[in-house]
Each structure stands twice: as C-alpha cells, then as structure tokens.
Amino acid sequence: MTSPANDRRKGSDTAPLLTVDNLTVTFQRRGQEPFRAVDGVSFSVRPGQTVGLVGESGCGKSVTSLAIMGLLPKRGNQVTGTVDYEGTNLLTLSDDDMRDRRGKDIAMVFQDPLSSLNPVIPVGLQVTEVLERHRGIKRKDAMPMAADLLKRVGIPDPNRRIKDYPHQMSGGMRQRALIAIALACAPRLLIADEPTTALDVTIQAQILALLKELVEDTGTALIMITHDLGVVAGLCDEVNVLYGGRIVERGDRHPIFREPRHPYTNGLLGSIPRLDTVGERLTPIPGSVADNLPWDHACAFAPRCSQPVEVCTTNTPTLEESGGRALRCFNPVEVAR
Amino acid sequence: MTNPLKKYGDARKERIDQLAAMSDGSVAVADAGTIEEAPGVSLIASAWRRLRRNPVFLTGLTITTLFIFLAVFARVIAPHDPAIGYLLDKVRPQSNPIPGPEPGFPLGADNVGRDFFSRLIVGSQQTLIVGVFATLFGLTGGLILGILAGATSGWVDSLVMRAVDVMLSIPSLLLALSISALAPRPSQWTLIIAIATVQVPVFARLLRGTMLQQRSSDHVLAARALGIKRSSIVFRHMVPNALGPVIVQATIVLATSIIDAAALSFLGLGNPDDRQPEWGQMLGQAQQFIYDDPHLAFYPAACIIIVALGFTLMGESLREALDPKSRR
C-alpha cells in the first residue's frame, strides 16, 4: 500500500502546512564563541505527511523542534530564518500569540514519558487542562472528552484511568497519555521528539503504530525527530538527515534507504544490525561529533567520513537538489547496481 | 563583629540550599522507587511505611500530640486558675518566699501564690499559639517571596533574593529581638510577627531553589509546549511539586519558633501580662529565685526543651523519610 509512488503523491498534491526556511539557531554564551546549533535548516511538511529529522546526539534535531515551538529561552539564543505556518511566520509572533497556538495548532510529544507528566496532578486533569485552555470547555464537560481521548490512544478502562496519577501508569501508558494530551485540541501539526526512546521495544512498536494510525485518520502533519532509522523506515514519508546542524541528505523514505548517497547516511544504515546478514560485523561510524570541522570552510563530517576527498577540508559543500532528493556532498556514495 | 555574623549567615544559606537540592533527587527517585517497588506505591506511601516503624518519628509524634492535646484542653486539665494567688498567704517575704508543694498543688506555687502546675499547663497554650502562628505567617511570607522569585527571572528574582540574603546575614534571634523591640507595646502578636519575619527568608530561599528546579523540569517544558498560561504553569505545575521540602522545613521551623518565642519572652519582649502564663516568661521570672527554688526555672525549661525536641525529631525523621538518599 505504501509504495514510494504513493508516498510522494501524498506529499505533493497539497500546499505545505509548515515551511521552515533557513532556520538558524545560535547559542551565545558569555566568554565563548557563538555556536550555531542549527545552521540554515529548510524543510516543509504537508498535511498528512510525516517528515523525519534524523541524526545523532547533538546534531540539532531537538533544538530545531524547540525553535519551531518557540520554546528556546530568549536569553543567549538567537533564532533567525522563517517558520511559516500557513502564511504566518511563527518566529515573529508575540509570546502571547505563540502561547495561544501551542497546544492548539502545534503540539509536541516529548522524549521521556516518565518525567513529562506532572506527578501531582491526575492524568485526566492534565488532558482537560488543555481543553479548558484552548477551547474554553468547562472541566465538567471536558472530563468525558478526556476519557474519549484516552480511549482513542488505546488506554483501557479510561473512565477509571483519568483519575490515576502518572506514577500509577506504566511507561507505555504514560506515553499514550502524553499523545492524548497533545492531540486533545486536534492540532494540525504534531512534533514528536524521540517519542519512543525511553520505551522498550514492544511498546515502541505500539506507540509508533498508534502515531501512524492517528496521522492517517486525522490528516495531522507529523515531524518525527529521531536517531532511530527503524522508526524512520516504519513511519516517515520524507527523511531529512541532519549532521552538525545542517541537512546533509533529504529524500523520500524508500530511495534513501535503498540508495543512500551521503556517506553519513550510508554509515548510519551500515551500523544497524540486519536480520538477513547473519554473522556480519556492524560497521560503526568512527569518531564523534567532537571531531567536527566548522562548516565555514569544510565539510563538518570530513574527519569521520569513509571516503573524503581533498576538497572536503577546504570548501563547504552546498545542498544540491535533484530529482526529489537533496545532497550535501563532494564525493557521494556510488549507487550500487 | 561583621565576620562571625557573616559566617553564621552563610552557614544558614548553605543549609537551606542543601535542603533545596534534596528535593530534586526526591522527584527523580520517586520514579525509580515506583519501578523497584510494587507499582503504584508513591513516595509518600513508602515514606509513611518507613515512618511507621521509625522509633525516632514515633517519639516525636507522641510528644507533639501530647503537647497539642495539653495546649488545646489546658483550661480543662489545669486544676486551678493560673491567674489567682491561692497560696498568697503562704508567701513569706523573708527567708524562703516560695510556697512548696502541698495537697492539690503538686509543684507548689510561684512568688505570688499562684498554682505552679496549672501555670505550666496553661503556659503550653501560648507556646503553641506563638509557634504555630509564627510558622504560618513565616511560611506565608516565604511562599509569596519564594514564588515571586522562582516564577520570575531577572531583576525581580535578584531583588527579592538580595533582600533575603540581607535578612539571612543577620542572626535570627538578633533580628527577632530588634523587630519586637520596635513595637510600641509588647504582646504575643509582636512576638509572633518578630519570629515570623525571621522565618520568611528561610522559606523564601528554600522555595525559590525548588522552583528553579521545577522550571527546568520536563513536565514544565511539556506544559509550556501545550500553551498553558504562565499563571497555571506556576501554580499548578511548579508550586505543588516544589512544596515538599518547604513543608518538611515548616515542622523543623516550629521547633525553632518555640525556642525563639521562649527566648524573647524570657528577655521581657513577650506578653507583659503574667496572668496569661508563658514558659519563657515564667523562666524569666524564676531568675530571681534561682538559688533557693531552682525548680521554678527547671520545669518551664524542661517543657520548652521537650516540646522543641518533639517537633525536631518529627521534622528530621520526616525529612529523612522523604530524602531518597536515605532510602533503604
């Protein structure tokens, strides 16, 4: 059903809901060089589409999501570029206007369900709180809606569960509750920041299936932030691979998995265990983010690259678009035929 | 003079910060606790389970319960009116002025012939009133300042915290003394206000610390991501989670309030009307007879010590039970 052609069609017949253009986040700390955590990132999401932001720790994926949500602290952070949500640049909205949109138009699911719920308030009240805030529904009337929402995300016995405190729920159930809270006001864009990292594998699969189902049912656009390529493979229509704050490769899910062009993407794929190649050693990417070169006059990935050429350490590669894919590399991986 | 004072203030600040730091762990390990123990066992439930078997806590609880019972029903329990000099005719101004024990007056009388036993019992009332109200007012003031500082950042926070630092740098008894000396007419309420003022910075600093930890917590970020109003974030998501150590501190502060109240009364800054007895005031009056009748000083002093001990034992074991690092 989800052939690549189908994916592309789903993404291309509607106007984008959210367009991020040249988003740059600079951390400015006194006595230190300014650090660009996100460096000219551009991508867009259409209604019903799932876009993945993939990369290792410190590549700027979470900072990107917080910048879109306007949740970065004002002090010490400079955010430039545009985040266009149906014609409105979210970055220029006032704090109050942005607060009215968060939770209503854009919602977010966080990484750690154990600590993302308020421990002293029953889960039901945390759902109704959003309904009260954005839809002006009285708590009494919001309670049955909260139970419905919990039921929709697959929490059994929701009428009893709405009175539970977070510590009385399992990790998977808490993540379901968080998703219910995020979806309470039917936002048109959902940002999921590694929603499955803190969960065990079987629960991960359930949560991903749930997200997929909800996105398909409601036409919500989903930005999926993850370091887990398995998550990407199962869920995303389009994949953006981030490295050192910049997008290094973009493409639809199937082409990118079948023919990774950037050595980093290729390395990521090479470092996942596979079921069909028993006994083969994994090939990890050597080094760490600490080895990065500055993008200003080199490719940041060059020191860890499997196939660097001389120009990689002297010039900055640009993101070249061709045939629905984009690539930032001087010496891309040859497509194996 | 300034140097030892400053040292004293610093030690108090460190103590408060230490208490604030404690709260962070308790939240984190509360989660771990639910995992390693049976599901659904909250921090409070498991703390109670350990407290129930803790002899230190039970001793403290017994003392404080007895004390509160005594104070509430003092007028009923006391065999005589503490204001009437029943044995006035037995007070001899010459050799030994204090009437000793006799039937119906187990501890004898004071220098104006009033039943000493009844005065001790009724004295507990004043101690309880001053201790509880001083702590309540101190807590209220501390909550307001602490929330103000912890919820805002920038200059409001700095202003409040510097004011708190100034107050903390003055030794507490000296500060309370100065405040009650400012009052035109001493009464138990000047005493309460003086002691409450001393407690305000302690609570404010503690609460601000725990509020700051809450501000950077995941669930507050999640609430912000849902567009929840700032006031709701502060009062629903931050304050209830930040209160734990403050409440524990309040039980410990009760003990110091009682001691401070006794000290101020002893120095004559409490209620001057001695028809309403108070332990510190009784202790002060006993001074002049200390060589001939040390028991007049001994009994009120023992009462103050036992009650303060009771609250301290309870508060400390409560703190220990809620401190995840001491979990066994």
PDB file of N, CA and C in Angstrom, chain A residues 233-276:
ATOM      1  N   ALA A 233      12.041   4.250   9.014  1.00  0.00           N
ATOM      2  CA  ALA A 233      11.615   3.306   7.985  1.00  0.00           C
ATOM      3  C   ALA A 233      10.145   2.968   8.129  1.00  0.00           C
ATOM      4  N   GLY A 234       9.671   2.906   9.377  1.00  0.00           N
ATOM      5  CA  GLY A 234       8.298   2.484   9.590  1.00  0.00           C
ATOM      6  C   GLY A 234       7.285   3.599   9.425  1.00  0.00           C
ATOM      7  N   LEU A 235       7.726   4.843   9.517  1.00  0.00           N
ATOM      8  CA  LEU A 235       6.759   5.906   9.722  1.00  0.00           C
ATOM      9  C   LEU A 235       6.855   7.059   8.731  1.00  0.00           C
ATOM     10  N   CYS A 236       8.082   7.424   8.340  1.00  0.00           N
ATOM     11  CA  CYS A 236       8.247   8.707   7.668  1.00  0.00           C
ATOM     12  C   CYS A 236       8.042   8.611   6.165  1.00  0.00           C
ATOM     13  N   ASP A 237       7.447   9.672   5.588  1.00  0.00           N
ATOM     14  CA  ASP A 237       7.322   9.766   4.141  1.00  0.00           C
ATOM     15  C   ASP A 237       8.594  10.360   3.559  1.00  0.00           C
ATOM     16  N   GLU A 238       9.085  11.412   4.246  1.00  0.00           N
ATOM     17  CA  GLU A 238      10.294  12.079   3.788  1.00  0.00           C
ATOM     18  C   GLU A 238      11.306  12.061   4.919  1.00  0.00           C
ATOM     19  N   VAL A 239      12.570  11.946   4.584  1.00  0.00           N
ATOM     20  CA  VAL A 239      13.604  11.869   5.603  1.00  0.00           C
ATOM     21  C   VAL A 239      14.603  13.001   5.397  1.00  0.00           C
ATOM     22  N   ASN A 240      14.906  13.726   6.447  1.00  0.00           N
ATOM     23  CA  ASN A 240      15.975  14.711   6.418  1.00  0.00           C
ATOM     24  C   ASN A 240      17.063  14.236   7.356  1.00  0.00           C
ATOM     25  N   VAL A 241      18.259  14.023   6.825  1.00  0.00           N
ATOM     26  CA  VAL A 241      19.358  13.589   7.673  1.00  0.00           C
ATOM     27  C   VAL A 241      20.157  14.821   8.072  1.00  0.00           C
ATOM     28  N   LEU A 242      20.269  15.035   9.383  1.00  0.00           N
ATOM     29  CA  LEU A 242      20.998  16.204   9.869  1.00  0.00           C
ATOM     30  C   LEU A 242      22.384  15.799  10.333  1.00  0.00           C
ATOM     31  N   TYR A 243      23.341  16.659  10.033  1.00  0.00           N
ATOM     32  CA  TYR A 243      24.651  16.464  10.628  1.00  0.00           C
ATOM     33  C   TYR A 243      25.245  17.826  10.974  1.00  0.00           C
ATOM     34  N   GLY A 244      25.675  17.991  12.189  1.00  0.00           N
ATOM     35  CA  GLY A 244      26.309  19.244  12.610  1.00  0.00           C
ATOM     36  C   GLY A 244      25.433  20.462  12.373  1.00  0.00           C
ATOM     37  N   GLY A 245      24.120  20.306  12.536  1.00  0.00           N
ATOM     38  CA  GLY A 245      23.218  21.445  12.408  1.00  0.00           C
ATOM     39  C   GLY A 245      22.764  21.728  10.992  1.00  0.00           C
ATOM     40  N   ARG A 246      23.238  20.939  10.019  1.00  0.00           N
ATOM     41  CA  ARG A 246      22.787  21.154   8.639  1.00  0.00           C
ATOM     42  C   ARG A 246      22.190  19.874   8.072  1.00  0.00           C
ATOM     43  N   ILE A 247      21.258  20.057   7.137  1.00  0.00           N
ATOM     44  CA  ILE A 247      20.720  18.892   6.448  1.00  0.00           C
ATOM     45  C   ILE A 247      21.768  18.421   5.441  1.00  0.00           C
ATOM     46  N   VAL A 248      22.165  17.161   5.528  1.00  0.00           N
ATOM     47  CA  VAL A 248      23.163  16.653   4.583  1.00  0.00           C
ATOM     48  C   VAL A 248      22.530  15.813   3.483  1.00  0.00           C
ATOM     49  N   GLU A 249      21.351  15.245   3.763  1.00  0.00           N
ATOM     50  CA  GLU A 249      20.685  14.488   2.711  1.00  0.00           C
ATOM     51  C   GLU A 249      19.189  14.481   2.971  1.00  0.00           C
ATOM     52  N   ARG A 250      18.425  14.617   1.886  1.00  0.00           N
ATOM     53  CA  ARG A 250      16.979  14.576   2.003  1.00  0.00           C
ATOM     54  C   ARG A 250      16.419  13.722   0.886  1.00  0.00           C
ATOM     55  N   GLY A 251      15.371  12.987   1.191  1.00  0.00           N
ATOM     56  CA  GLY A 251      14.727  12.219   0.142  1.00  0.00           C
ATOM     57  C   GLY A 251      13.555  11.476   0.691  1.00  0.00           C
ATOM     58  N   ASP A 252      12.767  10.864  -0.199  1.00  0.00           N
ATOM     59  CA  ASP A 252      11.681  10.033   0.268  1.00  0.00           C
ATOM     60  C   ASP A 252      12.267   8.785   0.902  1.00  0.00           C
ATOM     61  N   ARG A 253      11.450   8.170   1.737  1.00  0.00           N
ATOM     62  CA  ARG A 253      11.950   7.083   2.572  1.00  0.00           C
ATOM     63  C   ARG A 253      12.608   5.953   1.754  1.00  0.00           C
ATOM     64  N   HIS A 254      11.903   5.452   0.739  1.00  0.00           N
ATOM     65  CA  HIS A 254      12.417   4.269   0.060  1.00  0.00           C
ATOM     66  C   HIS A 254      13.696   4.529  -0.717  1.00  0.00           C
ATOM     67  N   PRO A 255      13.743   5.616  -1.510  1.00  0.00           N
ATOM     68  CA  PRO A 255      15.010   5.880  -2.208  1.00  0.00           C
ATOM     69  C   PRO A 255      16.180   6.044  -1.252  1.00  0.00           C
ATOM     70  N   ILE A 256      15.952   6.725  -0.145  1.00  0.00           N
ATOM     71  CA  ILE A 256      17.067   6.986   0.754  1.00  0.00           C
ATOM     72  C   ILE A 256      17.561   5.703   1.410  1.00  0.00           C
ATOM     73  N   PHE A 257      16.634   4.790   1.698  1.00  0.00           N
ATOM     74  CA  PHE A 257      17.065   3.527   2.301  1.00  0.00           C
ATOM     75  C   PHE A 257      17.706   2.617   1.269  1.00  0.00           C
ATOM     76  N   ARG A 258      17.182   2.675   0.059  1.00  0.00           N
ATOM     77  CA  ARG A 258      17.705   1.783  -0.965  1.00  0.00           C
ATOM     78  C   ARG A 258      19.059   2.281  -1.468  1.00  0.00           C
ATOM     79  N   GLU A 259      19.135   3.599  -1.693  1.00  0.00           N
ATOM     80  CA  GLU A 259      20.377   4.141  -2.246  1.00  0.00           C
ATOM     81  C   GLU A 259      20.822   5.362  -1.468  1.00  0.00           C
ATOM     82  N   PRO A 260      21.394   5.173  -0.281  1.00  0.00           N
ATOM     83  CA  PRO A 260      21.911   6.340   0.434  1.00  0.00           C
ATOM     84  C   PRO A 260      23.078   6.929  -0.344  1.00  0.00           C
ATOM     85  N   ARG A 261      23.079   8.279  -0.538  1.00  0.00           N
ATOM     86  CA  ARG A 261      24.166   8.888  -1.312  1.00  0.00           C
ATOM     87  C   ARG A 261      25.216   9.517  -0.400  1.00  0.00           C
ATOM     88  N   HIS A 262      24.767  10.069   0.716  1.00  0.00           N
ATOM     89  CA  HIS A 262      25.741  10.712   1.602  1.00  0.00           C
ATOM     90  C   HIS A 262      26.451   9.652   2.446  1.00  0.00           C
ATOM     91  N   PRO A 263      27.776   9.762   2.603  1.00  0.00           N
ATOM     92  CA  PRO A 263      28.499   8.756   3.386  1.00  0.00           C
ATOM     93  C   PRO A 263      27.978   8.645   4.820  1.00  0.00           C
ATOM     94  N   TYR A 264      27.438   9.751   5.374  1.00  0.00           N
ATOM     95  CA  TYR A 264      26.912   9.691   6.741  1.00  0.00           C
ATOM     96  C   TYR A 264      25.654   8.830   6.810  1.00  0.00           C
ATOM     97  N   THR A 265      24.734   9.078   5.856  1.00  0.00           N
ATOM     98  CA  THR A 265      23.523   8.256   5.791  1.00  0.00           C
ATOM     99  C   THR A 265      23.903   6.792   5.602  1.00  0.00           C
ATOM    100  N   ASN A 266      24.850   6.601   4.698  1.00  0.00           N
ATOM    101  CA  ASN A 266      25.310   5.250   4.408  1.00  0.00           C
ATOM    102  C   ASN A 266      25.878   4.602   5.668  1.00  0.00           C
ATOM    103  N   GLY A 267      26.657   5.407   6.424  1.00  0.00           N
ATOM    104  CA  GLY A 267      27.245   4.898   7.656  1.00  0.00           C
ATOM    105  C   GLY A 267      26.183   4.561   8.690  1.00  0.00           C
ATOM    106  N   LEU A 268      25.177   5.413   8.783  1.00  0.00           N
ATOM    107  CA  LEU A 268      24.091   5.143   9.733  1.00  0.00           C
ATOM    108  C   LEU A 268      23.411   3.824   9.394  1.00  0.00           C
ATOM    109  N   LEU A 269      23.149   3.633   8.100  1.00  0.00           N
ATOM    110  CA  LEU A 269      22.474   2.401   7.689  1.00  0.00           C
ATOM    111  C   LEU A 269      23.372   1.200   7.935  1.00  0.00           C
ATOM    112  N   GLY A 270      24.686   1.411   7.750  1.00  0.00           N
ATOM    113  CA  GLY A 270      25.618   0.299   7.932  1.00  0.00           C
ATOM    114  C   GLY A 270      25.787  -0.103   9.390  1.00  0.00           C
ATOM    115  N   SER A 271      25.383   0.795  10.292  1.00  0.00           N
ATOM    116  CA  SER A 271      25.595   0.478  11.698  1.00  0.00           C
ATOM    117  C   SER A 271      24.349  -0.095  12.367  1.00  0.00           C
ATOM    118  N   ILE A 272      23.319  -0.429  11.567  1.00  0.00           N
ATOM    119  CA  ILE A 272      22.155  -1.095  12.171  1.00  0.00           C
ATOM    120  C   ILE A 272      22.280  -2.595  11.943  1.00  0.00           C
ATOM    121  N   PRO A 273      22.016  -3.385  12.956  1.00  0.00           N
ATOM    122  CA  PRO A 273      22.028  -4.829  12.744  1.00  0.00           C
ATOM    123  C   PRO A 273      20.906  -5.234  11.794  1.00  0.00           C
ATOM    124  N   ARG A 274      21.191  -6.195  10.926  1.00  0.00           N
ATOM    125  CA  ARG A 274      20.161  -6.646   9.993  1.00  0.00           C
ATOM    126  C   ARG A 274      19.881  -8.124  10.216  1.00  0.00           C
ATOM    127  N   LEU A 275      18.667  -8.501   9.889  1.00  0.00           N
ATOM    128  CA  LEU A 275      18.304  -9.897  10.109  1.00  0.00           C
ATOM    129  C   LEU A 275      18.774 -10.787   8.968  1.00  0.00           C
ATOM    130  N   ASP A 276      18.953 -10.180   7.780  1.00  0.00           N
ATOM    131  CA  ASP A 276      19.242 -11.021   6.616  1.00  0.00           C
ATOM    132  C   ASP A 276      20.735 -11.218   6.384  1.00  0.00           C
TER     133      ASP A 276
END
